């Protein structure tokens, strides 16, 4: 598993869960990621590395000495030879390119996963590099149909060049009482949970504005919002919440290791992102049988049909988000209906075994 970041994030969580599933099937999985000088400081650097080591899986690091490092492919090739790689799975733009360059001379199957970062194709140099890497790899995978279409369109690739393997997550049962105690939610409050990095594309500012609008209009049930995650927008979000009508009902929890408990504690899960791939947090909320309010952005509608498994609104639509939140805050029967349907679909389509089966077939290796 080759990655360009080992900080806490969605792609990194996919890598970890897939690696554990493959390890449990008898494969030896080695993680290869950047050292502390290579990646920008995200506050959670080293997360994936430590998780690998905690699971007893080996980890190797590389150092990138400049934005385009012509020596890195050779050093990665040496690492792949050292660990006797039978297949290489690279994640996101940087490792897609360097991984292809390192794997091909060794005759080792190379698989690329693109997790939905739409910025990766904005520069023509990146588009050229990705086309080169895709052509020299056994397979390229997108985690959603929307991501596949974006890549094929912007790179000028024929339809079907990229396959789709949707993310899968394990079903983890949390402790509702413990989760509500940990955030101080009272029994009469509708607890709204959001999980994700505090960065602009996650839309948390729009979420606060929607709740502030609800408060101005009046709402029948008391509510509390808790956002689990770290990032550059924390100070901005805290300032908005403290200066608005919703002061005292918003908690920024920072990174949390008890997400299953928080999801069990929640009455509503929300993800107002401006764009996504196929976010793990949505799938986890589906397995937790939560009523979901989310943007109809990128891969999210591939997991949730509006008014069936959740409520979808246009990205950035504050009044629309407020209306959807009002429905699930005030109507317990709607929450129950949506949560039941979300769980059923997660069981059908988004299991960890289904994801691992699909990737195992692409690698073409036996345990």
mmCIF file of N, CA and C in Angstrom, residues 190-298:
data_model
loop_
_atom_site.group_PDB
_atom_site.id
_atom_site.type_symbol
_atom_site.label_atom_id
_atom_site.label_comp_id
_atom_site.label_asym_id
_atom_site.label_seq_id
_atom_site.Cartn_x
_atom_site.Cartn_y
_atom_site.Cartn_z
ATOM 1 N N UNK A 190 -32.173 16.542 20.377
ATOM 2 C CA UNK A 190 -31.849 15.832 19.146
ATOM 3 C C UNK A 190 -30.371 16.088 18.859
ATOM 4 N N UNK A 191 -29.587 15.030 18.910
ATOM 5 C CA UNK A 191 -28.137 15.166 18.748
ATOM 6 C C UNK A 191 -27.770 14.990 17.275
ATOM 7 N N UNK A 192 -27.147 16.035 16.715
ATOM 8 C CA UNK A 192 -26.685 16.034 15.323
ATOM 9 C C UNK A 192 -25.177 15.842 15.330
ATOM 10 N N UNK A 193 -24.707 14.865 14.579
ATOM 11 C CA UNK A 193 -23.275 14.574 14.517
ATOM 12 C C UNK A 193 -22.777 14.784 13.086
ATOM 13 N N UNK A 194 -21.630 15.449 12.959
ATOM 14 C CA UNK A 194 -20.898 15.534 11.693
ATOM 15 C C UNK A 194 -19.486 15.030 11.945
ATOM 16 N N UNK A 195 -18.930 14.327 10.979
ATOM 17 C CA UNK A 195 -17.577 13.789 11.097
ATOM 18 C C UNK A 195 -16.811 14.177 9.838
ATOM 19 N N UNK A 196 -15.664 14.828 10.008
ATOM 20 C CA UNK A 196 -14.870 15.192 8.838
ATOM 21 C C UNK A 196 -13.880 16.290 9.153
ATOM 22 N N UNK A 197 -12.879 16.423 8.319
ATOM 23 C CA UNK A 197 -11.867 17.458 8.504
ATOM 24 C C UNK A 197 -12.504 18.844 8.460
ATOM 25 N N UNK A 198 -11.977 19.742 9.257
ATOM 26 C CA UNK A 198 -12.501 21.116 9.300
ATOM 27 C C UNK A 198 -11.819 21.937 8.209
ATOM 28 N N UNK A 199 -12.253 21.686 6.980
ATOM 29 C CA UNK A 199 -11.714 22.367 5.803
ATOM 30 C C UNK A 199 -12.899 22.881 4.990
ATOM 31 N N UNK A 200 -12.699 23.905 4.144
ATOM 32 C CA UNK A 200 -13.830 24.530 3.450
ATOM 33 C C UNK A 200 -14.708 23.568 2.669
ATOM 34 N N UNK A 201 -14.124 22.589 1.986
ATOM 35 C CA UNK A 201 -14.938 21.726 1.127
ATOM 36 C C UNK A 201 -15.923 20.864 1.904
ATOM 37 N N UNK A 202 -15.741 20.712 3.215
ATOM 38 C CA UNK A 202 -16.662 19.908 4.020
ATOM 39 C C UNK A 202 -17.955 20.658 4.351
ATOM 40 N N UNK A 203 -17.993 21.978 4.115
ATOM 41 C CA UNK A 203 -19.238 22.716 4.238
ATOM 42 C C UNK A 203 -19.728 22.953 5.652
ATOM 43 N N UNK A 204 -18.855 22.867 6.645
ATOM 44 C CA UNK A 204 -19.312 23.040 8.023
ATOM 45 C C UNK A 204 -19.801 24.465 8.304
ATOM 46 N N UNK A 205 -19.203 25.436 7.622
ATOM 47 C CA UNK A 205 -19.675 26.811 7.791
ATOM 48 C C UNK A 205 -21.136 26.926 7.344
ATOM 49 N N UNK A 206 -21.477 26.281 6.230
ATOM 50 C CA UNK A 206 -22.858 26.291 5.745
ATOM 51 C C UNK A 206 -23.789 25.589 6.736
ATOM 52 N N UNK A 207 -23.293 24.560 7.372
ATOM 53 C CA UNK A 207 -24.094 23.851 8.375
ATOM 54 C C UNK A 207 -24.426 24.770 9.544
ATOM 55 N N UNK A 208 -23.438 25.517 10.023
ATOM 56 C CA UNK A 208 -23.694 26.442 11.131
ATOM 57 C C UNK A 208 -24.676 27.532 10.712
ATOM 58 N N UNK A 209 -24.524 28.015 9.489
ATOM 59 C CA UNK A 209 -25.441 29.046 9.004
ATOM 60 C C UNK A 209 -26.867 28.501 8.907
ATOM 61 N N UNK A 210 -27.024 27.250 8.493
ATOM 62 C CA UNK A 210 -28.351 26.649 8.394
ATOM 63 C C UNK A 210 -28.989 26.505 9.770
ATOM 64 N N UNK A 211 -28.219 26.084 10.751
ATOM 65 C CA UNK A 211 -28.762 25.941 12.103
ATOM 66 C C UNK A 211 -29.083 27.307 12.713
ATOM 67 N N UNK A 212 -28.274 28.291 12.406
ATOM 68 C CA UNK A 212 -28.564 29.649 12.876
ATOM 69 C C UNK A 212 -29.869 30.153 12.259
ATOM 70 N N UNK A 213 -30.092 29.836 10.982
ATOM 71 C CA UNK A 213 -31.334 30.204 10.316
ATOM 72 C C UNK A 213 -32.529 29.500 10.959
ATOM 73 N N UNK A 214 -32.376 28.227 11.274
ATOM 74 C CA UNK A 214 -33.441 27.500 11.957
ATOM 75 C C UNK A 214 -33.800 28.159 13.282
ATOM 76 N N UNK A 215 -32.786 28.546 14.017
ATOM 77 C CA UNK A 215 -33.036 29.166 15.319
ATOM 78 C C UNK A 215 -33.776 30.487 15.153
ATOM 79 N N UNK A 216 -33.427 31.248 14.124
ATOM 80 C CA UNK A 216 -34.096 32.526 13.892
ATOM 81 C C UNK A 216 -35.576 32.317 13.555
ATOM 82 N N UNK A 217 -35.870 31.228 12.841
ATOM 83 C CA UNK A 217 -37.254 30.952 12.440
ATOM 84 C C UNK A 217 -38.051 30.268 13.543
ATOM 85 N N UNK A 218 -37.343 29.662 14.495
ATOM 86 C CA UNK A 218 -38.004 28.925 15.564
ATOM 87 C C UNK A 218 -38.125 27.459 15.216
ATOM 88 N N UNK A 219 -37.809 26.585 16.170
ATOM 89 C CA UNK A 219 -37.862 25.140 15.943
ATOM 90 C C UNK A 219 -38.412 24.479 17.198
ATOM 91 N N UNK A 220 -39.203 23.419 17.006
ATOM 92 C CA UNK A 220 -39.984 22.850 18.102
ATOM 93 C C UNK A 220 -39.162 22.004 19.070
ATOM 94 N N UNK A 221 -38.036 21.434 18.616
ATOM 95 C CA UNK A 221 -37.267 20.531 19.470
ATOM 96 C C UNK A 221 -35.904 21.122 19.776
ATOM 97 N N UNK A 222 -35.391 20.919 21.000
ATOM 98 C CA UNK A 222 -34.019 21.327 21.291
ATOM 99 C C UNK A 222 -33.038 20.422 20.557
ATOM 100 N N UNK A 223 -31.896 20.969 20.169
ATOM 101 C CA UNK A 223 -30.907 20.202 19.434
ATOM 102 C C UNK A 223 -29.508 20.579 19.901
ATOM 103 N N UNK A 224 -28.554 19.730 19.548
ATOM 104 C CA UNK A 224 -27.140 19.982 19.815
ATOM 105 C C UNK A 224 -26.345 19.437 18.641
ATOM 106 N N UNK A 225 -25.336 20.184 18.194
ATOM 107 C CA UNK A 225 -24.471 19.756 17.096
ATOM 108 C C UNK A 225 -23.074 19.481 17.626
ATOM 109 N N UNK A 226 -22.509 18.335 17.252
ATOM 110 C CA UNK A 226 -21.123 18.003 17.558
ATOM 111 C C UNK A 226 -20.407 17.627 16.266
ATOM 112 N N UNK A 227 -19.259 18.250 16.026
ATOM 113 C CA UNK A 227 -18.465 17.976 14.830
ATOM 114 C C UNK A 227 -17.151 17.350 15.272
ATOM 115 N N UNK A 228 -16.874 16.130 14.814
ATOM 116 C CA UNK A 228 -15.626 15.435 15.132
ATOM 117 C C UNK A 228 -14.653 15.602 13.973
ATOM 118 N N UNK A 229 -13.495 16.168 14.245
ATOM 119 C CA UNK A 229 -12.497 16.356 13.204
ATOM 120 C C UNK A 229 -11.613 17.546 13.513
ATOM 121 N N UNK A 230 -10.471 17.596 12.847
ATOM 122 C CA UNK A 230 -9.519 18.692 13.024
ATOM 123 C C UNK A 230 -9.276 19.357 11.685
ATOM 124 N N UNK A 231 -8.795 20.610 11.715
ATOM 125 C CA UNK A 231 -8.469 21.266 10.458
ATOM 126 C C UNK A 231 -8.364 22.765 10.584
ATOM 127 N N UNK A 232 -8.064 23.388 9.451
ATOM 128 C CA UNK A 232 -7.714 24.799 9.404
ATOM 129 C C UNK A 232 -8.874 25.737 9.728
ATOM 130 N N UNK A 233 -10.113 25.265 9.598
ATOM 131 C CA UNK A 233 -11.275 26.129 9.810
ATOM 132 C C UNK A 233 -11.757 26.155 11.264
ATOM 133 N N UNK A 234 -11.082 25.497 12.157
ATOM 134 C CA UNK A 234 -11.601 25.388 13.528
ATOM 135 C C UNK A 234 -11.852 26.759 14.143
ATOM 136 N N UNK A 235 -10.869 27.659 14.081
ATOM 137 C CA UNK A 235 -11.031 28.974 14.707
ATOM 138 C C UNK A 235 -12.183 29.747 14.074
ATOM 139 N N UNK A 236 -12.315 29.666 12.763
ATOM 140 C CA UNK A 236 -13.387 30.362 12.061
ATOM 141 C C UNK A 236 -14.755 29.832 12.497
ATOM 142 N N UNK A 237 -14.895 28.519 12.582
ATOM 143 C CA UNK A 237 -16.162 27.918 12.979
ATOM 144 C C UNK A 237 -16.499 28.249 14.427
ATOM 145 N N UNK A 238 -15.498 28.202 15.288
ATOM 146 C CA UNK A 238 -15.727 28.544 16.690
ATOM 147 C C UNK A 238 -16.175 29.994 16.833
ATOM 148 N N UNK A 239 -15.538 30.882 16.061
ATOM 149 C CA UNK A 239 -15.904 32.297 16.143
ATOM 150 C C UNK A 239 -17.343 32.516 15.685
ATOM 151 N N UNK A 240 -17.730 31.876 14.582
ATOM 152 C CA UNK A 240 -19.098 32.031 14.090
ATOM 153 C C UNK A 240 -20.099 31.523 15.114
ATOM 154 N N UNK A 241 -19.846 30.327 15.640
ATOM 155 C CA UNK A 241 -20.793 29.737 16.592
ATOM 156 C C UNK A 241 -20.935 30.598 17.836
ATOM 157 N N UNK A 242 -19.825 31.120 18.335
ATOM 158 C CA UNK A 242 -19.872 31.880 19.591
ATOM 159 C C UNK A 242 -20.576 33.224 19.440
ATOM 160 N N UNK A 243 -20.597 33.767 18.212
ATOM 161 C CA UNK A 243 -21.175 35.091 17.983
ATOM 162 C C UNK A 243 -22.590 35.026 17.400
ATOM 163 N N UNK A 244 -23.147 33.816 17.275
ATOM 164 C CA UNK A 244 -24.458 33.662 16.651
ATOM 165 C C UNK A 244 -25.487 33.195 17.680
ATOM 166 N N UNK A 245 -26.708 33.009 17.214
ATOM 167 C CA UNK A 245 -27.786 32.558 18.092
ATOM 168 C C UNK A 245 -27.580 31.146 18.606
ATOM 169 N N UNK A 246 -26.711 30.356 17.938
ATOM 170 C CA UNK A 246 -26.546 28.951 18.300
ATOM 171 C C UNK A 246 -25.408 28.738 19.294
ATOM 172 N N UNK A 247 -24.880 29.816 19.846
ATOM 173 C CA UNK A 247 -23.799 29.706 20.834
ATOM 174 C C UNK A 247 -24.244 28.787 21.970
ATOM 175 N N UNK A 248 -23.359 27.899 22.381
ATOM 176 C CA UNK A 248 -23.653 26.976 23.459
ATOM 177 C C UNK A 248 -24.233 25.658 23.022
ATOM 178 N N UNK A 249 -24.637 25.560 21.746
ATOM 179 C CA UNK A 249 -25.200 24.300 21.250
ATOM 180 C C UNK A 249 -24.341 23.649 20.178
ATOM 181 N N UNK A 250 -23.137 24.167 19.968
ATOM 182 C CA UNK A 250 -22.203 23.625 18.977
ATOM 183 C C UNK A 250 -20.908 23.253 19.674
ATOM 184 N N UNK A 251 -20.448 22.032 19.461
ATOM 185 C CA UNK A 251 -19.181 21.577 20.017
ATOM 186 C C UNK A 251 -18.282 21.067 18.894
ATOM 187 N N UNK A 252 -17.059 21.588 18.834
ATOM 188 C CA UNK A 252 -16.041 21.070 17.932
ATOM 189 C C UNK A 252 -15.175 20.124 18.758
ATOM 190 N N UNK A 253 -15.294 18.839 18.487
ATOM 191 C CA UNK A 253 -14.724 17.811 19.360
ATOM 192 C C UNK A 253 -13.269 17.506 19.073
ATOM 193 N N UNK A 254 -12.758 17.953 17.907
ATOM 194 C CA UNK A 254 -11.425 17.541 17.517
ATOM 195 C C UNK A 254 -11.439 16.099 17.035
ATOM 196 N N UNK A 255 -10.245 15.521 16.763
ATOM 197 C CA UNK A 255 -10.192 14.117 16.325
ATOM 198 C C UNK A 255 -10.701 13.203 17.438
ATOM 199 N N UNK A 256 -11.467 12.191 17.076
ATOM 200 C CA UNK A 256 -12.021 11.264 18.071
ATOM 201 C C UNK A 256 -11.767 9.823 17.650
ATOM 202 N N UNK A 257 -11.511 8.981 18.649
ATOM 203 C CA UNK A 257 -11.358 7.548 18.416
ATOM 204 C C UNK A 257 -12.632 6.782 18.736
ATOM 205 N N UNK A 258 -13.676 7.483 19.184
ATOM 206 C CA UNK A 258 -14.916 6.814 19.589
ATOM 207 C C UNK A 258 -16.061 7.115 18.620
ATOM 208 N N UNK A 259 -15.752 7.140 17.326
ATOM 209 C CA UNK A 259 -16.781 7.453 16.330
ATOM 210 C C UNK A 259 -17.974 6.500 16.422
ATOM 211 N N UNK A 260 -17.782 5.191 16.615
ATOM 212 C CA UNK A 260 -18.959 4.327 16.748
ATOM 213 C C UNK A 260 -19.887 4.752 17.894
ATOM 214 N N UNK A 261 -19.308 5.187 19.013
ATOM 215 C CA UNK A 261 -20.142 5.657 20.124
ATOM 216 C C UNK A 261 -20.870 6.948 19.757
ATOM 217 N N UNK A 262 -20.182 7.852 19.061
ATOM 218 C CA UNK A 262 -20.822 9.107 18.654
ATOM 219 C C UNK A 262 -21.959 8.850 17.676
ATOM 220 N N UNK A 263 -21.749 7.922 16.743
ATOM 221 C CA UNK A 263 -22.818 7.609 15.796
ATOM 222 C C UNK A 263 -23.995 6.937 16.504
ATOM 223 N N UNK A 264 -23.707 6.054 17.443
ATOM 224 C CA UNK A 264 -24.788 5.432 18.205
ATOM 225 C C UNK A 264 -25.565 6.475 18.997
ATOM 226 N N UNK A 265 -24.847 7.498 19.489
ATOM 227 C CA UNK A 265 -25.480 8.552 20.286
ATOM 228 C C UNK A 265 -26.324 9.489 19.448
ATOM 229 N N UNK A 266 -26.001 9.597 18.161
ATOM 230 C CA UNK A 266 -26.640 10.590 17.292
ATOM 231 C C UNK A 266 -28.087 10.228 16.976
ATOM 232 N N UNK A 267 -28.879 11.258 16.761
ATOM 233 C CA UNK A 267 -30.208 11.103 16.184
ATOM 234 C C UNK A 267 -30.182 11.445 14.694
ATOM 235 N N UNK A 268 -29.250 12.321 14.311
ATOM 236 C CA UNK A 268 -29.117 12.778 12.925
ATOM 237 C C UNK A 268 -27.630 12.839 12.597
ATOM 238 N N UNK A 269 -27.276 12.406 11.377
ATOM 239 C CA UNK A 269 -25.922 12.582 10.871
ATOM 240 C C UNK A 269 -25.990 13.524 9.683
ATOM 241 N N UNK A 270 -25.049 14.450 9.605
ATOM 242 C CA UNK A 270 -25.071 15.398 8.490
ATOM 243 C C UNK A 270 -23.702 15.531 7.854
ATOM 244 N N UNK A 271 -23.695 15.693 6.531
ATOM 245 C CA UNK A 271 -22.460 15.920 5.770
ATOM 246 C C UNK A 271 -22.769 16.911 4.648
ATOM 247 N N UNK A 272 -22.557 18.206 4.899
ATOM 248 C CA UNK A 272 -22.914 19.237 3.917
ATOM 249 C C UNK A 272 -21.781 19.587 2.955
ATOM 250 N N UNK A 273 -21.018 18.591 2.526
ATOM 251 C CA UNK A 273 -19.808 18.827 1.737
ATOM 252 C C UNK A 273 -20.104 19.489 0.398
ATOM 253 N N UNK A 274 -19.123 20.253 -0.089
ATOM 254 C CA UNK A 274 -19.207 20.864 -1.406
ATOM 255 C C UNK A 274 -18.818 19.856 -2.492
ATOM 256 N N UNK A 275 -17.896 18.950 -2.193
ATOM 257 C CA UNK A 275 -17.590 17.818 -3.067
ATOM 258 C C UNK A 275 -16.948 16.718 -2.242
ATOM 259 N N UNK A 276 -17.076 15.493 -2.733
ATOM 260 C CA UNK A 276 -16.578 14.309 -2.044
ATOM 261 C C UNK A 276 -16.239 13.239 -3.073
ATOM 262 N N UNK A 277 -15.634 12.150 -2.614
ATOM 263 C CA UNK A 277 -15.570 10.927 -3.400
ATOM 264 C C UNK A 277 -16.773 10.089 -2.986
ATOM 265 N N UNK A 278 -16.517 9.018 -2.241
ATOM 266 C CA UNK A 278 -17.576 8.278 -1.558
ATOM 267 C C UNK A 278 -17.167 8.227 -0.096
ATOM 268 N N UNK A 279 -17.627 9.178 0.717
ATOM 269 C CA UNK A 279 -17.091 9.351 2.070
ATOM 270 C C UNK A 279 -17.428 8.197 3.007
ATOM 271 N N UNK A 280 -16.414 7.743 3.723
ATOM 272 C CA UNK A 280 -16.603 6.655 4.674
ATOM 273 C C UNK A 280 -17.584 7.036 5.771
ATOM 274 N N UNK A 281 -17.550 8.301 6.186
ATOM 275 C CA UNK A 281 -18.418 8.717 7.290
ATOM 276 C C UNK A 281 -19.893 8.517 6.940
ATOM 277 N N UNK A 282 -20.257 8.745 5.671
ATOM 278 C CA UNK A 282 -21.636 8.494 5.241
ATOM 279 C C UNK A 282 -21.971 7.016 5.389
ATOM 280 N N UNK A 283 -21.070 6.149 4.935
ATOM 281 C CA UNK A 283 -21.319 4.714 5.003
ATOM 282 C C UNK A 283 -21.410 4.244 6.450
ATOM 283 N N UNK A 284 -20.554 4.776 7.311
ATOM 284 C CA UNK A 284 -20.605 4.408 8.727
ATOM 285 C C UNK A 284 -21.924 4.841 9.357
ATOM 286 N N UNK A 285 -22.407 6.020 8.973
ATOM 287 C CA UNK A 285 -23.694 6.487 9.497
ATOM 288 C C UNK A 285 -24.830 5.605 8.993
ATOM 289 N N UNK A 286 -24.723 5.107 7.757
ATOM 290 C CA UNK A 286 -25.739 4.199 7.241
ATOM 291 C C UNK A 286 -25.761 2.901 8.040
ATOM 292 N N UNK A 287 -24.588 2.349 8.327
ATOM 293 C CA UNK A 287 -24.524 1.128 9.132
ATOM 294 C C UNK A 287 -25.027 1.362 10.560
ATOM 295 N N UNK A 288 -24.956 2.603 11.029
ATOM 296 C CA UNK A 288 -25.457 2.938 12.361
ATOM 297 C C UNK A 288 -26.956 3.266 12.350
ATOM 298 N N UNK A 289 -27.604 3.119 11.187
ATOM 299 C CA UNK A 289 -29.053 3.346 11.052
ATOM 300 C C UNK A 289 -29.457 4.779 11.397
ATOM 301 N N UNK A 290 -28.654 5.738 10.944
ATOM 302 C CA UNK A 290 -28.938 7.134 11.253
ATOM 303 C C UNK A 290 -29.714 7.818 10.133
ATOM 304 N N UNK A 291 -30.550 8.754 10.504
ATOM 305 C CA UNK A 291 -31.157 9.663 9.532
ATOM 306 C C UNK A 291 -30.066 10.606 9.041
ATOM 307 N N UNK A 292 -29.867 10.671 7.736
ATOM 308 C CA UNK A 292 -28.748 11.414 7.159
ATOM 309 C C UNK A 292 -29.266 12.599 6.364
ATOM 310 N N UNK A 293 -28.641 13.764 6.594
ATOM 311 C CA UNK A 293 -28.866 14.958 5.780
ATOM 312 C C UNK A 293 -27.522 15.309 5.154
ATOM 313 N N UNK A 294 -27.460 15.331 3.829
ATOM 314 C CA UNK A 294 -26.172 15.521 3.160
ATOM 315 C C UNK A 294 -26.354 16.274 1.862
ATOM 316 N N UNK A 295 -25.230 16.725 1.313
ATOM 317 C CA UNK A 295 -25.230 17.356 -0.007
ATOM 318 C C UNK A 295 -25.379 16.294 -1.088
ATOM 319 N N UNK A 296 -26.032 16.653 -2.170
ATOM 320 C CA UNK A 296 -26.095 15.730 -3.314
ATOM 321 C C UNK A 296 -24.863 15.943 -4.186
ATOM 322 N N UNK A 297 -23.693 15.896 -3.545
ATOM 323 C CA UNK A 297 -22.427 16.198 -4.198
ATOM 324 C C UNK A 297 -21.664 14.920 -4.516
ATOM 325 N N UNK A 298 -21.046 14.903 -5.686
ATOM 326 C CA UNK A 298 -20.093 13.867 -6.079
ATOM 327 C C UNK A 298 -20.687 12.477 -5.862
#
